[in-house]
Tab-separated table of C-alpha atoms in Angstrom:
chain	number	residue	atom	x	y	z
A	1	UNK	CA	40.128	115.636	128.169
A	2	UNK	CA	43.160	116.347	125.677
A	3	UNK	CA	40.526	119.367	124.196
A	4	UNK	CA	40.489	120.900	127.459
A	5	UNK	CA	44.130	120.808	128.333
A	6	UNK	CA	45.111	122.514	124.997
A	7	UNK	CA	42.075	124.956	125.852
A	8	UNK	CA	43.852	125.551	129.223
A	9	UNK	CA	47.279	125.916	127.379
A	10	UNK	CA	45.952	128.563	124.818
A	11	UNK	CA	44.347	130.294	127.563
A	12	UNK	CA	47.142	130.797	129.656
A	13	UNK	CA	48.997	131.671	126.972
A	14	UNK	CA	47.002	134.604	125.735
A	15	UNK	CA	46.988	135.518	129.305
A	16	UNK	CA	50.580	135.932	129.408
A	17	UNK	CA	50.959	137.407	126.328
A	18	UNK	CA	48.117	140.349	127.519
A	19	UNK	CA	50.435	140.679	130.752
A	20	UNK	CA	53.552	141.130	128.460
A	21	UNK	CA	51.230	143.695	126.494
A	22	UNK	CA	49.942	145.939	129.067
A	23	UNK	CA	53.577	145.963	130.765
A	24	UNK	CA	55.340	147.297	127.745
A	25	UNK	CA	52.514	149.559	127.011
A	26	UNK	CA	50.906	150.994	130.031
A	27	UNK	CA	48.065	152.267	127.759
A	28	UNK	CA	46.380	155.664	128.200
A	29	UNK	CA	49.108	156.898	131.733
A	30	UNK	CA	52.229	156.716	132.130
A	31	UNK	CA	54.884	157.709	134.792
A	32	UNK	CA	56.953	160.655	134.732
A	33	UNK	CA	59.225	160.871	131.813
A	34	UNK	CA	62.200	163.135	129.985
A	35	UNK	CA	59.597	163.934	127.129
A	36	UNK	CA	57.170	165.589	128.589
A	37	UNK	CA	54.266	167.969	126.834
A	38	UNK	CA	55.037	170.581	129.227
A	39	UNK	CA	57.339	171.842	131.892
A	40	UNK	CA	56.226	170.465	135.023
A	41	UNK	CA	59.142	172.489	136.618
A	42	UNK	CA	57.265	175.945	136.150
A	43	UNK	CA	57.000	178.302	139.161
A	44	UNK	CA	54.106	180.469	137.416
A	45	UNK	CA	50.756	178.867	138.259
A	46	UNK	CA	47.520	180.893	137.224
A	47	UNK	CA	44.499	179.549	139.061
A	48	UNK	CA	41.098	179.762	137.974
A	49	UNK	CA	38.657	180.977	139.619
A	50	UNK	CA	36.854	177.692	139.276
A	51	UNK	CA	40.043	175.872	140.592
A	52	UNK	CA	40.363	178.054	143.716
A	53	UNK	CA	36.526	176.955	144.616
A	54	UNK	CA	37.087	173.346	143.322
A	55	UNK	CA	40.462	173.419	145.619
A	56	UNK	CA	38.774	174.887	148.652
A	57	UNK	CA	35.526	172.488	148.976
A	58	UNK	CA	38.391	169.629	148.925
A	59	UNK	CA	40.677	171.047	151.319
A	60	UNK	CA	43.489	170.828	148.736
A	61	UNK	CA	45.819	173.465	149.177
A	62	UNK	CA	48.808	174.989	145.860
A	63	UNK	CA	51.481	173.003	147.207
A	64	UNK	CA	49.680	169.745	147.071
A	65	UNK	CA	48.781	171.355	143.450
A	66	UNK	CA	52.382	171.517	142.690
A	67	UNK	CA	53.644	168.684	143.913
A	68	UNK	CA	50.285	166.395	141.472
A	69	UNK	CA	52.012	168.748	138.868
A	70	UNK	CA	55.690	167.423	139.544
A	71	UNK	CA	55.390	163.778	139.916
A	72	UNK	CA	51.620	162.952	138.849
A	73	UNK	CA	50.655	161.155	135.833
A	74	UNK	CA	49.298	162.411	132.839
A	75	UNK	CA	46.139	160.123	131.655
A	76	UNK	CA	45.950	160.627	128.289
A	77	UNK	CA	42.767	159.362	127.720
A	78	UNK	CA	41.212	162.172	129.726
A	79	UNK	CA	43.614	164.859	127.961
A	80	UNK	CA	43.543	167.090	125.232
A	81	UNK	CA	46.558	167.589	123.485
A	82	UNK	CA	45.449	169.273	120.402
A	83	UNK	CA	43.187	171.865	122.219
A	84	UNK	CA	42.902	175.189	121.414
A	85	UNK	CA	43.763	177.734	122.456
A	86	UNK	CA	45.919	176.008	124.759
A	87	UNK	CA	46.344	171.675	124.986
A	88	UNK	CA	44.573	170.326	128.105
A	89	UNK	CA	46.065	167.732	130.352
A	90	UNK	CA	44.523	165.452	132.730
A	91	UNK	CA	47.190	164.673	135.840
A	92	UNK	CA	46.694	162.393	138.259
A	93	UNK	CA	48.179	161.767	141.917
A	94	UNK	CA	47.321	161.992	145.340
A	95	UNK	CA	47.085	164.368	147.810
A	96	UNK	CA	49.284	164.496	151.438
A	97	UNK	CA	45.789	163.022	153.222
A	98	UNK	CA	44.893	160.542	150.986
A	99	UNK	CA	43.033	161.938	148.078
A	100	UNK	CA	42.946	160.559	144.744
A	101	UNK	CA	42.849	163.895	142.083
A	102	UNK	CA	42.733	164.832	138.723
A	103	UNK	CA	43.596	167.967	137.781
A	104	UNK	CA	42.851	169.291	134.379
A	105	UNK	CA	45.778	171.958	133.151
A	106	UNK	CA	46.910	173.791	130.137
A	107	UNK	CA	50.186	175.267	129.730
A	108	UNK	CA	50.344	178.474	128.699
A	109	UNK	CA	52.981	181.253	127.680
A	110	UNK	CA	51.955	182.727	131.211
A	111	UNK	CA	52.290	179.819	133.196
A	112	UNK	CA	50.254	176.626	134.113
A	113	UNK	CA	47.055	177.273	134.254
A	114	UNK	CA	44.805	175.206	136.778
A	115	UNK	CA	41.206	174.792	135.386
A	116	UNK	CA	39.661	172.435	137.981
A	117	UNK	CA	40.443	170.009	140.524
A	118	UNK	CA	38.672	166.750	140.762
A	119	UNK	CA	38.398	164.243	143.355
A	120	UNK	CA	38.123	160.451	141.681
A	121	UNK	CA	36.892	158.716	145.226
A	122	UNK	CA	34.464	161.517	146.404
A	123	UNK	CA	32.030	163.794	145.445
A	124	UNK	CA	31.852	167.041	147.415
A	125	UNK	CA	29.141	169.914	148.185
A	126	UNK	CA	30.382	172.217	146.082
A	127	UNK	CA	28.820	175.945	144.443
A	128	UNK	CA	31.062	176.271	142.336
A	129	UNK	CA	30.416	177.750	138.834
């Protein structure tokens, strides 16, 4: 029975000290910070012509676009910071009715570009090529 109990204890244990992991470091996303990859704050957004379909089989209009852009999260792990031409962020948010997105951008000395807009919870009919 003592086994067990000290089993239990070391269990717990690394339980808490994966908690006290994962909330100091929130692992491939992260909020919204001062040192940012890009400048979320841009007014000059160059669609594709890819994103324009993607956007209009999901009923997602620019302004939803810009405000995933604002005060989404990047996910790192689906990014590509060391792209070329241009680096390639995944961000993440949701729309105004409820959709879960990823959109997939790289900054550019024109703008933001938009390459594609995905929805996480759905997949949609979509001809786009």
């Amino acid at each position: 029975m003592k086994k067990f109990q000290q089993y239990i204890l070391v269990v717990l244990l690394a339980g808490a000290a994966l908690f006290y992991f994962v909330q100091k470091n929130p692992g491939s996303t992260g909020p919204v910070t001062g040192n940012e990859p890009f400048d979320r704050t841009t007014s000059s957004y160059i669609f594709t012509r890819h994103a324009r379909c993607r956007m209009d089989c999901r009923h997602i209009d620019e302004a939803e676009i810009r405000e995933i852009v604002q005060k989404g999260t990047i996910n790192y792990a689906k990014s590509d910071p060391n792209g070329r031409p241009d680096p390639k962020y995944a961000l993440e948010g949701r729309t105004r009715d409820g959709q879960d997105v990823r959109l997939i951008i790289a900054p550019s000395s024109k703008g933001l570009v938009v390459i594609t807009v995905i929805d996480l919870d759905r997949e949609w009919a979509c001809d786009c090529k």
